[in-house]
mmCIF file of C-alpha atoms in Angstrom:
data_model
loop_
_atom_site.group_PDB
_atom_site.id
_atom_site.type_symbol
_atom_site.label_atom_id
_atom_site.label_comp_id
_atom_site.label_asym_id
_atom_site.label_seq_id
_atom_site.Cartn_x
_atom_site.Cartn_y
_atom_site.Cartn_z
ATOM 1 C CA UNK A 1 16.460 149.823 -125.763
ATOM 2 C CA UNK A 2 18.289 148.309 -122.803
ATOM 3 C CA UNK A 3 19.695 151.701 -121.799
ATOM 4 C CA UNK A 4 16.170 153.153 -121.918
ATOM 5 C CA UNK A 5 14.867 150.412 -119.647
ATOM 6 C CA UNK A 6 17.771 150.957 -117.250
ATOM 7 C CA UNK A 7 17.064 154.685 -117.198
ATOM 8 C CA UNK A 8 13.376 154.086 -116.431
ATOM 9 C CA UNK A 9 14.315 151.640 -113.675
ATOM 10 C CA UNK A 10 16.656 154.196 -112.078
ATOM 11 C CA UNK A 11 13.978 156.865 -112.286
ATOM 12 C CA UNK A 12 11.517 154.530 -110.565
ATOM 13 C CA UNK A 13 14.054 153.844 -107.800
ATOM 14 C CA UNK A 14 14.740 157.567 -107.386
ATOM 15 C CA UNK A 15 11.030 158.352 -107.146
ATOM 16 C CA UNK A 16 10.464 155.565 -104.629
ATOM 17 C CA UNK A 17 13.441 156.728 -102.534
ATOM 18 C CA UNK A 18 12.174 160.289 -102.689
ATOM 19 C CA UNK A 19 8.744 159.159 -101.509
ATOM 20 C CA UNK A 20 10.232 157.147 -98.638
ATOM 21 C CA UNK A 21 12.402 160.062 -97.491
ATOM 22 C CA UNK A 22 9.479 162.492 -97.741
ATOM 23 C CA UNK A 23 7.308 160.232 -95.536
ATOM 24 C CA UNK A 24 10.216 159.750 -93.125
ATOM 25 C CA UNK A 25 10.836 163.482 -92.711
ATOM 26 C CA UNK A 26 7.144 164.193 -92.178
ATOM 27 C CA UNK A 27 6.779 161.301 -89.737
ATOM 28 C CA UNK A 28 9.758 162.472 -87.665
ATOM 29 C CA UNK A 29 8.450 166.063 -87.628
ATOM 30 C CA UNK A 30 4.984 164.988 -86.433
ATOM 31 C CA UNK A 31 6.341 162.567 -83.819
ATOM 32 C CA UNK A 32 8.875 165.034 -82.410
ATOM 33 C CA UNK A 33 6.480 167.988 -82.244
ATOM 34 C CA UNK A 34 3.630 166.030 -80.656
ATOM 35 C CA UNK A 35 5.932 164.166 -78.242
ATOM 36 C CA UNK A 36 7.600 167.315 -76.906
ATOM 37 C CA UNK A 37 4.306 169.214 -76.738
ATOM 38 C CA UNK A 38 2.418 166.525 -74.819
ATOM 39 C CA UNK A 39 5.519 165.731 -72.768
ATOM 40 C CA UNK A 40 5.568 169.340 -71.568
ATOM 41 C CA UNK A 41 1.833 169.232 -70.862
ATOM 42 C CA UNK A 42 2.129 166.125 -68.716
ATOM 43 C CA UNK A 43 5.138 167.605 -66.890
ATOM 44 C CA UNK A 44 2.936 170.564 -65.955
ATOM 45 C CA UNK A 45 0.381 168.071 -64.606
ATOM 46 C CA UNK A 46 3.131 166.587 -62.364
ATOM 47 C CA UNK A 47 3.243 163.411 -64.433
ATOM 48 C CA UNK A 48 6.181 161.914 -66.284
ATOM 49 C CA UNK A 49 6.896 163.332 -69.739
ATOM 50 C CA UNK A 50 7.235 159.680 -70.808
ATOM 51 C CA UNK A 51 3.454 159.298 -70.460
ATOM 52 C CA UNK A 52 2.924 162.389 -72.599
ATOM 53 C CA UNK A 53 5.260 161.051 -75.291
ATOM 54 C CA UNK A 54 3.388 157.736 -75.358
ATOM 55 C CA UNK A 55 0.029 159.509 -75.581
ATOM 56 C CA UNK A 56 1.437 161.615 -78.426
ATOM 57 C CA UNK A 57 2.211 158.427 -80.342
ATOM 58 C CA UNK A 58 -1.289 157.089 -79.675
ATOM 59 C CA UNK A 59 -2.813 160.373 -80.890
ATOM 60 C CA UNK A 60 -0.862 160.750 -84.155
ATOM 61 C CA UNK A 61 -0.778 157.008 -84.852
ATOM 62 C CA UNK A 62 -3.773 154.774 -84.075
ATOM 63 C CA UNK A 63 -6.253 157.639 -83.489
ATOM 64 C CA UNK A 64 -5.529 160.252 -86.197
ATOM 65 C CA UNK A 65 -3.503 158.073 -88.563
ATOM 66 C CA UNK A 66 -0.964 160.819 -89.282
ATOM 67 C CA UNK A 67 2.005 158.472 -88.751
ATOM 68 C CA UNK A 68 2.153 154.831 -89.851
ATOM 69 C CA UNK A 69 4.758 152.221 -88.849
ATOM 70 C CA UNK A 70 7.624 151.849 -91.329
ATOM 71 C CA UNK A 71 11.032 150.192 -91.388
ATOM 72 C CA UNK A 72 12.789 153.519 -92.016
ATOM 73 C CA UNK A 73 11.055 155.233 -89.100
ATOM 74 C CA UNK A 74 11.800 152.270 -86.849
ATOM 75 C CA UNK A 75 15.513 152.425 -87.664
ATOM 76 C CA UNK A 76 15.728 156.150 -86.895
ATOM 77 C CA UNK A 77 13.707 155.982 -83.676
ATOM 78 C CA UNK A 78 15.698 152.984 -82.393
ATOM 79 C CA UNK A 79 18.632 155.320 -81.848
ATOM 80 C CA UNK A 80 16.555 156.583 -78.913
ATOM 81 C CA UNK A 81 17.054 153.252 -77.111
ATOM 82 C CA UNK A 82 20.803 153.383 -77.700
ATOM 83 C CA UNK A 83 21.199 156.918 -76.367
ATOM 84 C CA UNK A 84 18.856 156.320 -73.426
ATOM 85 C CA UNK A 85 20.849 153.306 -72.219
ATOM 86 C CA UNK A 86 24.119 155.171 -72.846
ATOM 87 C CA UNK A 87 22.922 158.019 -70.608
ATOM 88 C CA UNK A 88 21.751 155.590 -67.919
ATOM 89 C CA UNK A 89 25.166 153.922 -68.016
ATOM 90 C CA UNK A 90 27.004 157.246 -67.659
ATOM 91 C CA UNK A 91 24.745 158.118 -64.699
ATOM 92 C CA UNK A 92 25.128 154.764 -62.918
ATOM 93 C CA UNK A 93 27.649 155.599 -60.194
ATOM 94 C CA UNK A 94 28.219 152.541 -58.049
ATOM 95 C CA UNK A 95 30.315 154.576 -55.593
ATOM 96 C CA UNK A 96 27.293 156.704 -54.620
ATOM 97 C CA UNK A 97 25.421 153.751 -53.114
ATOM 98 C CA UNK A 98 28.292 151.696 -51.691
ATOM 99 C CA UNK A 99 26.861 151.949 -48.142
ATOM 100 C CA UNK A 100 23.550 150.427 -49.289
ATOM 101 C CA UNK A 101 24.744 148.258 -52.134
ATOM 102 C CA UNK A 102 24.387 144.878 -50.393
ATOM 103 C CA UNK A 103 20.975 145.612 -48.904
ATOM 104 C CA UNK A 104 19.849 147.247 -52.142
ATOM 105 C CA UNK A 105 21.061 144.312 -54.239
ATOM 106 C CA UNK A 106 19.298 141.781 -52.016
ATOM 107 C CA UNK A 107 16.028 143.705 -52.134
ATOM 108 C CA UNK A 108 16.368 144.245 -55.898
ATOM 109 C CA UNK A 109 16.750 140.499 -56.402
ATOM 110 C CA UNK A 110 13.658 139.931 -54.252
ATOM 111 C CA UNK A 111 11.610 142.518 -56.123
ATOM 112 C CA UNK A 112 12.720 141.314 -59.568
ATOM 113 C CA UNK A 113 12.024 137.678 -58.648
ATOM 114 C CA UNK A 114 8.482 138.369 -57.416
ATOM 115 C CA UNK A 115 7.772 140.656 -60.382
ATOM 116 C CA UNK A 116 9.043 138.070 -62.863
ATOM 117 C CA UNK A 117 6.879 135.355 -61.283
ATOM 118 C CA UNK A 118 3.839 137.651 -61.401
ATOM 119 C CA UNK A 119 4.401 138.490 -65.050
ATOM 120 C CA UNK A 120 5.148 134.880 -65.954
ATOM 121 C CA UNK A 121 1.980 133.493 -64.387
ATOM 122 C CA UNK A 122 -0.245 136.186 -65.934
ATOM 123 C CA UNK A 123 1.295 135.511 -69.352
ATOM 124 C CA UNK A 124 1.077 131.756 -68.981
ATOM 125 C CA UNK A 125 -2.502 131.711 -67.640
ATOM 126 C CA UNK A 126 -3.858 134.160 -70.247
ATOM 127 C CA UNK A 127 -1.967 132.967 -73.340
ATOM 128 C CA UNK A 128 -1.191 129.364 -72.291
ATOM 129 C CA UNK A 129 2.419 129.789 -73.444
ATOM 130 C CA UNK A 130 5.639 129.370 -71.466
ATOM 131 C CA UNK A 131 7.510 131.555 -73.966
ATOM 132 C CA UNK A 132 5.038 134.420 -73.597
ATOM 133 C CA UNK A 133 5.166 133.967 -69.824
ATOM 134 C CA UNK A 134 8.957 134.336 -69.882
ATOM 135 C CA UNK A 135 8.864 137.387 -72.162
ATOM 136 C CA UNK A 136 6.192 139.074 -70.052
ATOM 137 C CA UNK A 137 8.052 138.187 -66.852
ATOM 138 C CA UNK A 138 11.300 139.703 -68.116
ATOM 139 C CA UNK A 139 9.470 142.774 -69.447
ATOM 140 C CA UNK A 140 8.125 143.669 -65.985
ATOM 141 C CA UNK A 141 11.113 142.966 -63.735
ATOM 142 C CA UNK A 142 12.693 146.424 -63.878
ATOM 143 C CA UNK A 143 11.482 149.576 -62.161
ATOM 144 C CA UNK A 144 11.899 152.935 -63.912
ATOM 145 C CA UNK A 145 14.712 154.623 -61.969
ATOM 146 C CA UNK A 146 13.961 158.137 -63.189
ATOM 147 C CA UNK A 147 10.273 157.995 -62.261
ATOM 148 C CA UNK A 148 10.945 156.403 -58.856
ATOM 149 C CA UNK A 149 13.493 159.038 -57.821
ATOM 150 C CA UNK A 150 11.462 161.914 -59.190
ATOM 151 C CA UNK A 151 8.295 160.717 -57.410
ATOM 152 C CA UNK A 152 10.176 160.423 -54.095
ATOM 153 C CA UNK A 153 11.739 163.868 -54.580
ATOM 154 C CA UNK A 154 8.310 165.384 -55.253
ATOM 155 C CA UNK A 155 7.042 164.315 -51.810
ATOM 156 C CA UNK A 156 10.078 165.862 -50.079
ATOM 157 C CA UNK A 157 12.238 162.858 -49.213
ATOM 158 C CA UNK A 158 15.233 163.670 -51.444
ATOM 159 C CA UNK A 159 18.470 162.192 -49.999
ATOM 160 C CA UNK A 160 16.526 160.679 -47.092
ATOM 161 C CA UNK A 161 17.110 157.141 -45.827
ATOM 162 C CA UNK A 162 14.361 155.576 -48.012
ATOM 163 C CA UNK A 163 15.507 157.665 -51.018
ATOM 164 C CA UNK A 164 19.084 156.367 -50.748
ATOM 165 C CA UNK A 165 17.810 152.804 -50.377
ATOM 166 C CA UNK A 166 15.549 153.226 -53.425
ATOM 167 C CA UNK A 167 18.540 154.520 -55.409
ATOM 168 C CA UNK A 168 20.622 151.474 -54.422
ATOM 169 C CA UNK A 169 17.760 149.126 -55.329
ATOM 170 C CA UNK A 170 17.270 150.879 -58.679
ATOM 171 C CA UNK A 171 20.941 150.598 -59.641
ATOM 172 C CA UNK A 172 21.017 146.877 -58.782
ATOM 173 C CA UNK A 173 17.655 146.532 -60.529
ATOM 174 C CA UNK A 174 19.148 148.031 -63.708
ATOM 175 C CA UNK A 175 22.042 145.566 -63.688
ATOM 176 C CA UNK A 176 19.598 142.659 -63.301
ATOM 177 C CA UNK A 177 17.454 144.082 -66.117
ATOM 178 C CA UNK A 178 20.460 144.448 -68.412
ATOM 179 C CA UNK A 179 21.479 140.835 -67.749
ATOM 180 C CA UNK A 180 17.912 139.657 -68.349
ATOM 181 C CA UNK A 181 17.683 141.741 -71.529
ATOM 182 C CA UNK A 182 20.982 140.313 -72.793
ATOM 183 C CA UNK A 183 19.845 136.746 -72.096
ATOM 184 C CA UNK A 184 16.406 137.298 -73.647
ATOM 185 C CA UNK A 185 17.706 138.882 -76.847
ATOM 186 C CA UNK A 186 20.283 136.102 -77.174
ATOM 187 C CA UNK A 187 17.472 133.585 -76.700
ATOM 188 C CA UNK A 188 15.591 135.344 -79.512
ATOM 189 C CA UNK A 189 18.554 134.748 -81.821
ATOM 190 C CA UNK A 190 19.164 131.157 -80.635
ATOM 191 C CA UNK A 191 15.502 130.186 -80.534
ATOM 192 C CA UNK A 192 16.042 127.568 -77.832
ATOM 193 C CA UNK A 193 15.820 127.159 -74.066
ATOM 194 C CA UNK A 194 18.328 124.378 -73.395
ATOM 195 C CA UNK A 195 19.679 124.682 -69.872
ATOM 196 C CA UNK A 196 23.346 124.259 -70.792
ATOM 197 C CA UNK A 197 23.034 126.936 -73.483
ATOM 198 C CA UNK A 198 21.436 129.353 -71.027
ATOM 199 C CA UNK A 199 24.160 128.701 -68.424
ATOM 200 C CA UNK A 200 26.912 129.103 -71.032
ATOM 201 C CA UNK A 201 25.287 132.264 -72.336
ATOM 202 C CA UNK A 202 24.895 133.671 -68.819
ATOM 203 C CA UNK A 203 28.577 133.084 -68.078
ATOM 204 C CA UNK A 204 29.543 134.617 -71.414
ATOM 205 C CA UNK A 205 27.421 137.703 -70.681
ATOM 206 C CA UNK A 206 28.981 138.053 -67.226
ATOM 207 C CA UNK A 207 32.441 137.672 -68.758
ATOM 208 C CA UNK A 208 31.706 140.367 -71.327
ATOM 209 C CA UNK A 209 30.348 142.652 -68.584
ATOM 210 C CA UNK A 210 33.410 142.034 -66.413
ATOM 211 C CA UNK A 211 35.870 142.776 -69.225
ATOM 212 C CA UNK A 212 34.150 146.002 -70.318
ATOM 213 C CA UNK A 213 33.759 147.285 -66.756
ATOM 214 C CA UNK A 214 37.319 146.450 -65.590
ATOM 215 C CA UNK A 215 40.081 146.355 -68.188
ATOM 216 C CA UNK A 216 37.845 147.980 -70.793
ATOM 217 C CA UNK A 217 37.036 150.882 -68.454
ATOM 218 C CA UNK A 218 40.733 151.613 -67.826
ATOM 219 C CA UNK A 219 41.628 151.403 -71.516
ATOM 220 C CA UNK A 220 38.744 153.650 -72.563
ATOM 221 C CA UNK A 221 39.508 156.165 -69.811
ATOM 222 C CA UNK A 222 43.085 156.547 -71.060
ATOM 223 C CA UNK A 223 41.841 156.667 -74.663
ATOM 224 C CA UNK A 224 39.524 159.590 -73.829
ATOM 225 C CA UNK A 225 42.307 161.625 -72.208
ATOM 226 C CA UNK A 226 44.261 161.567 -75.481
ATOM 227 C CA UNK A 227 41.748 163.965 -77.003
ATOM 228 C CA UNK A 228 41.533 166.552 -74.200
ATOM 229 C CA UNK A 229 44.022 168.911 -75.817
ATOM 230 C CA UNK A 230 42.573 168.782 -79.346
ATOM 231 C CA UNK A 231 41.630 172.128 -80.927
ATOM 232 C CA UNK A 232 38.241 170.820 -82.060
ATOM 233 C CA UNK A 233 36.191 171.103 -78.859
ATOM 234 C CA UNK A 234 33.404 168.907 -80.267
ATOM 235 C CA UNK A 235 35.756 165.919 -80.459
ATOM 236 C CA UNK A 236 35.148 165.469 -76.721
ATOM 237 C CA UNK A 237 31.612 164.453 -77.712
ATOM 238 C CA UNK A 238 32.593 162.573 -80.867
ATOM 239 C CA UNK A 239 34.978 160.129 -79.188
ATOM 240 C CA UNK A 240 32.459 158.898 -76.543
ATOM 241 C CA UNK A 241 29.989 158.374 -79.402
ATOM 242 C CA UNK A 242 32.634 156.368 -81.277
ATOM 243 C CA UNK A 243 33.074 154.240 -78.135
ATOM 244 C CA UNK A 244 29.288 153.869 -77.813
ATOM 245 C CA UNK A 245 28.738 152.628 -81.360
ATOM 246 C CA UNK A 246 31.822 150.392 -81.357
ATOM 247 C CA UNK A 247 30.826 148.594 -78.136
ATOM 248 C CA UNK A 248 27.244 148.325 -79.443
ATOM 249 C CA UNK A 249 28.690 146.714 -82.589
ATOM 250 C CA UNK A 250 30.840 144.270 -80.578
ATOM 251 C CA UNK A 251 27.825 143.412 -78.397
ATOM 252 C CA UNK A 252 25.781 142.475 -81.439
ATOM 253 C CA UNK A 253 28.672 140.373 -82.771
ATOM 254 C CA UNK A 254 28.900 138.319 -79.549
ATOM 255 C CA UNK A 255 25.133 137.802 -79.408
ATOM 256 C CA UNK A 256 24.234 140.519 -76.886
ATOM 257 C CA UNK A 257 21.814 143.332 -77.760
ATOM 258 C CA UNK A 258 23.266 146.662 -78.886
ATOM 259 C CA UNK A 259 21.279 148.390 -76.124
ATOM 260 C CA UNK A 260 23.202 146.333 -73.559
ATOM 261 C CA UNK A 261 26.446 147.434 -75.169
ATOM 262 C CA UNK A 262 25.264 151.048 -74.997
ATOM 263 C CA UNK A 263 24.704 150.729 -71.234
ATOM 264 C CA UNK A 264 28.121 149.130 -70.734
ATOM 265 C CA UNK A 265 29.787 151.836 -72.831
ATOM 266 C CA UNK A 266 28.263 154.471 -70.546
ATOM 267 C CA UNK A 267 29.365 152.706 -67.362
ATOM 268 C CA UNK A 268 32.862 152.062 -68.778
ATOM 269 C CA UNK A 269 33.581 155.767 -69.352
ATOM 270 C CA UNK A 270 31.606 157.394 -66.529
ATOM 271 C CA UNK A 271 34.645 157.807 -64.246
ATOM 272 C CA UNK A 272 36.401 160.079 -66.728
ATOM 273 C CA UNK A 273 36.554 163.715 -65.503
ATOM 274 C CA UNK A 274 35.182 164.802 -68.880
ATOM 275 C CA UNK A 275 31.925 162.853 -68.665
ATOM 276 C CA UNK A 276 29.834 164.698 -66.071
ATOM 277 C CA UNK A 277 30.648 168.333 -66.982
ATOM 278 C CA UNK A 278 31.072 168.004 -70.760
ATOM 279 C CA UNK A 279 29.792 164.793 -72.364
ATOM 280 C CA UNK A 280 26.558 164.162 -70.426
ATOM 281 C CA UNK A 281 25.030 167.637 -71.072
ATOM 282 C CA UNK A 282 25.787 167.380 -74.800
ATOM 283 C CA UNK A 283 24.406 163.836 -75.121
ATOM 284 C CA UNK A 284 21.334 164.778 -73.050
ATOM 285 C CA UNK A 285 20.560 167.736 -75.292
ATOM 286 C CA UNK A 286 20.792 165.569 -78.401
ATOM 287 C CA UNK A 287 18.950 162.604 -76.865
ATOM 288 C CA UNK A 288 16.076 164.283 -75.026
ATOM 289 C CA UNK A 289 15.785 166.950 -77.681
ATOM 290 C CA UNK A 290 15.325 164.450 -80.501
ATOM 291 C CA UNK A 291 15.984 160.710 -80.282
ATOM 292 C CA UNK A 292 14.352 159.638 -76.994
ATOM 293 C CA UNK A 293 10.972 161.414 -77.439
ATOM 294 C CA UNK A 294 10.460 160.021 -80.942
ATOM 295 C CA UNK A 295 11.381 156.525 -79.726
ATOM 296 C CA UNK A 296 8.664 156.483 -77.054
ATOM 297 C CA UNK A 297 6.151 158.160 -79.356
ATOM 298 C CA UNK A 298 6.828 155.605 -82.107
ATOM 299 C CA UNK A 299 6.424 152.804 -79.544
ATOM 300 C CA UNK A 300 2.817 153.930 -79.157
ATOM 301 C CA UNK A 301 2.256 154.167 -82.926
ATOM 302 C CA UNK A 302 2.556 150.352 -82.924
ATOM 303 C CA UNK A 303 -0.322 149.962 -80.432
ATOM 304 C CA UNK A 304 -3.552 148.140 -81.245
ATOM 305 C CA UNK A 305 -6.312 150.217 -79.646
ATOM 306 C CA UNK A 306 -8.845 147.380 -79.812
ATOM 307 C CA UNK A 307 -6.513 145.243 -77.716
ATOM 308 C CA UNK A 308 -6.467 147.865 -74.952
ATOM 309 C CA UNK A 309 -10.230 147.515 -74.530
ATOM 310 C CA UNK A 310 -10.255 143.744 -74.963
ATOM 311 C CA UNK A 311 -7.355 143.067 -72.609
ATOM 312 C CA UNK A 312 -7.904 145.840 -70.055
ATOM 313 C CA UNK A 313 -8.707 143.307 -67.277
ATOM 314 C CA UNK A 314 -5.426 141.534 -68.107
ATOM 315 C CA UNK A 315 -3.543 144.853 -67.869
ATOM 316 C CA UNK A 316 -5.060 145.449 -64.417
ATOM 317 C CA UNK A 317 -4.252 141.888 -63.316
ATOM 318 C CA UNK A 318 -0.654 142.315 -64.487
ATOM 319 C CA UNK A 319 -0.397 145.665 -62.700
ATOM 320 C CA UNK A 320 -1.748 144.183 -59.465
ATOM 321 C CA UNK A 321 0.479 141.090 -59.412
ATOM 322 C CA UNK A 322 3.677 142.932 -60.380
ATOM 323 C CA UNK A 323 3.017 145.836 -57.992
ATOM 324 C CA UNK A 324 2.370 143.476 -55.087
ATOM 325 C CA UNK A 325 5.504 141.541 -56.035
ATOM 326 C CA UNK A 326 7.650 144.681 -56.061
ATOM 327 C CA UNK A 327 6.115 145.887 -52.792
ATOM 328 C CA UNK A 328 6.792 142.570 -51.070
ATOM 329 C CA UNK A 329 10.269 142.051 -52.518
ATOM 330 C CA UNK A 330 11.551 145.588 -52.008
ATOM 331 C CA UNK A 331 9.292 147.199 -49.406
ATOM 332 C CA UNK A 332 8.169 144.503 -46.993
ATOM 333 C CA UNK A 333 11.551 142.728 -46.939
ATOM 334 C CA UNK A 334 13.204 146.055 -46.027
ATOM 335 C CA UNK A 335 11.692 145.436 -42.594
ATOM 336 C CA UNK A 336 14.432 142.879 -41.966
ATOM 337 C CA UNK A 337 17.106 145.427 -42.907
ATOM 338 C CA UNK A 338 16.176 147.908 -40.177
ATOM 339 C CA UNK A 339 13.618 150.093 -41.988
ATOM 340 C CA UNK A 340 10.383 151.184 -40.292
ATOM 341 C CA UNK A 341 6.913 150.653 -41.733
ATOM 342 C CA UNK A 342 6.699 154.162 -43.232
ATOM 343 C CA UNK A 343 10.017 153.768 -45.069
ATOM 344 C CA UNK A 344 8.914 150.313 -46.247
ATOM 345 C CA UNK A 345 5.794 151.814 -47.816
ATOM 346 C CA UNK A 346 7.752 154.566 -49.570
ATOM 347 C CA UNK A 347 10.293 152.133 -50.973
ATOM 348 C CA UNK A 348 7.679 149.520 -51.914
ATOM 349 C CA UNK A 349 5.405 151.986 -53.719
ATOM 350 C CA UNK A 350 8.436 153.683 -55.269
ATOM 351 C CA UNK A 351 9.273 150.422 -57.050
ATOM 352 C CA UNK A 352 5.910 150.213 -58.857
ATOM 353 C CA UNK A 353 6.548 152.407 -61.950
ATOM 354 C CA UNK A 354 7.906 150.711 -65.047
ATOM 355 C CA UNK A 355 9.172 152.397 -68.169
ATOM 356 C CA UNK A 356 12.219 152.199 -70.398
ATOM 357 C CA UNK A 357 13.151 148.534 -70.101
ATOM 358 C CA UNK A 358 9.584 147.273 -70.380
ATOM 359 C CA UNK A 359 9.056 149.233 -73.598
ATOM 360 C CA UNK A 360 12.428 148.203 -75.041
ATOM 361 C CA UNK A 361 11.818 144.496 -74.378
ATOM 362 C CA UNK A 362 8.255 144.697 -75.706
ATOM 363 C CA UNK A 363 9.395 146.373 -78.919
ATOM 364 C CA UNK A 364 12.282 143.941 -79.472
ATOM 365 C CA UNK A 365 9.935 140.984 -78.963
ATOM 366 C CA UNK A 366 7.279 142.469 -81.266
ATOM 367 C CA UNK A 367 9.678 143.308 -84.078
ATOM 368 C CA UNK A 368 11.320 139.890 -83.721
ATOM 369 C CA UNK A 369 7.951 138.189 -84.202
ATOM 370 C CA UNK A 370 7.949 136.554 -80.744
ATOM 371 C CA UNK A 371 4.812 138.351 -79.550
ATOM 372 C CA UNK A 372 1.779 139.830 -81.297
ATOM 373 C CA UNK A 373 0.356 143.326 -81.054
ATOM 374 C CA UNK A 374 -2.098 142.330 -78.302
ATOM 375 C CA UNK A 375 0.668 141.409 -75.821
ATOM 376 C CA UNK A 376 2.679 144.461 -76.865
ATOM 377 C CA UNK A 377 -0.348 146.630 -76.104
ATOM 378 C CA UNK A 378 -0.789 144.959 -72.711
ATOM 379 C CA UNK A 379 2.801 145.805 -71.742
ATOM 380 C CA UNK A 380 2.546 149.453 -72.883
ATOM 381 C CA UNK A 381 -0.808 149.849 -71.104
ATOM 382 C CA UNK A 382 0.736 148.388 -67.953
ATOM 383 C CA UNK A 383 3.647 150.867 -68.184
ATOM 384 C CA UNK A 384 1.350 153.887 -68.560
ATOM 385 C CA UNK A 385 -0.872 153.006 -65.596
ATOM 386 C CA UNK A 386 2.086 152.108 -63.350
ATOM 387 C CA UNK A 387 3.650 155.524 -64.017
ATOM 388 C CA UNK A 388 0.398 157.410 -63.371
ATOM 389 C CA UNK A 389 -0.565 155.712 -60.095
ATOM 390 C CA UNK A 390 2.843 155.849 -58.364
ATOM 391 C CA UNK A 391 2.970 159.586 -57.494
ATOM 392 C CA UNK A 392 -0.686 159.423 -56.444
ATOM 393 C CA UNK A 393 -0.051 156.533 -54.038
ATOM 394 C CA UNK A 394 3.121 158.141 -52.660
ATOM 395 C CA UNK A 395 1.308 161.407 -51.953
ATOM 396 C CA UNK A 396 -1.486 159.490 -50.212
ATOM 397 C CA UNK A 397 1.035 157.732 -47.951
ATOM 398 C CA UNK A 398 3.274 160.752 -47.323
ATOM 399 C CA UNK A 399 0.277 162.968 -46.565
ATOM 400 C CA UNK A 400 -0.299 160.999 -43.391
ATOM 401 C CA UNK A 401 3.133 161.935 -42.058
ATOM 402 C CA UNK A 402 4.974 165.236 -41.865
ATOM 403 C CA UNK A 403 8.662 165.342 -42.675
#
């Protein structure tokens, strides 16, 4: 009798597991197909594929109901964050902007400070919560590097003076965002805002960064070279992935988000001669062909469409305050670094688009229970509009001057 009950129990578990896996496979297929299809469509419209991927999630999720949020789907799609930050880390070459690094860092600090204050006050005034103000402020501090540089390239200023300054600002901006992300996620786990804990945590984060990027970088570089002569050519990809997941694991153990560890892993190995010609193309194919599109599409599946309508004025207010903050902190202040008014406008407008970091922070806060779906929707709506308006504004400004 007991063996019969055990057998029935196992059959029930097997059926449930089969149902979960079936839904997971179908969900991934729908997300990936729709994300790549709409991403291509938006690329053809001279807009970021990121917007298309988000709209794909809105279409198959809240509108058509073909994909529903699930823990299994969340776990799979979260690999997109890890690989995205790993790629950004491998592409962050501090040597390329050494001539502008001090000016870029100063302007990045200015832009991030103004943006944070704008986000904080909108969050505090609308939701009457300091915690929400902080989360919203951190979510909007970082500009999307890829969209900024692509938008500037599209108007014909590639490798120009404002382009190089924007690149320097974006790299410093990313470092600030990673620090802010590490502090915020650690705050989520601590659940407190005591000053001494924040200072201690900040110093610990800096210490971890310093170790990974100095001694860790040298150790990992030598470790990678050990596998150059192996007969299995794919091991050149496998070992960087081992490094990625190990540093992500260590990051989680010391109280820093795995996505931060992924970024540091990328930076730590990016000086290896194998990275640019071999590792980056392979990781890009895997990431942009699968993990990253489904991450952004799934981010939109979590949206509450009613909140978009209800809080649309708040989205516009957030967009206005953060955009003005970025323009003042990065564009206007460039005046005091020897840049003319035209270059100031290009740099200032170029800092408006938000993307990866805003979505990552919003999703971490939502899944951690620190914000509700309405604030999550506000952040995603803000990201979409900021990406759409940037190339339009840049073309309006650049159209008044020939290069």
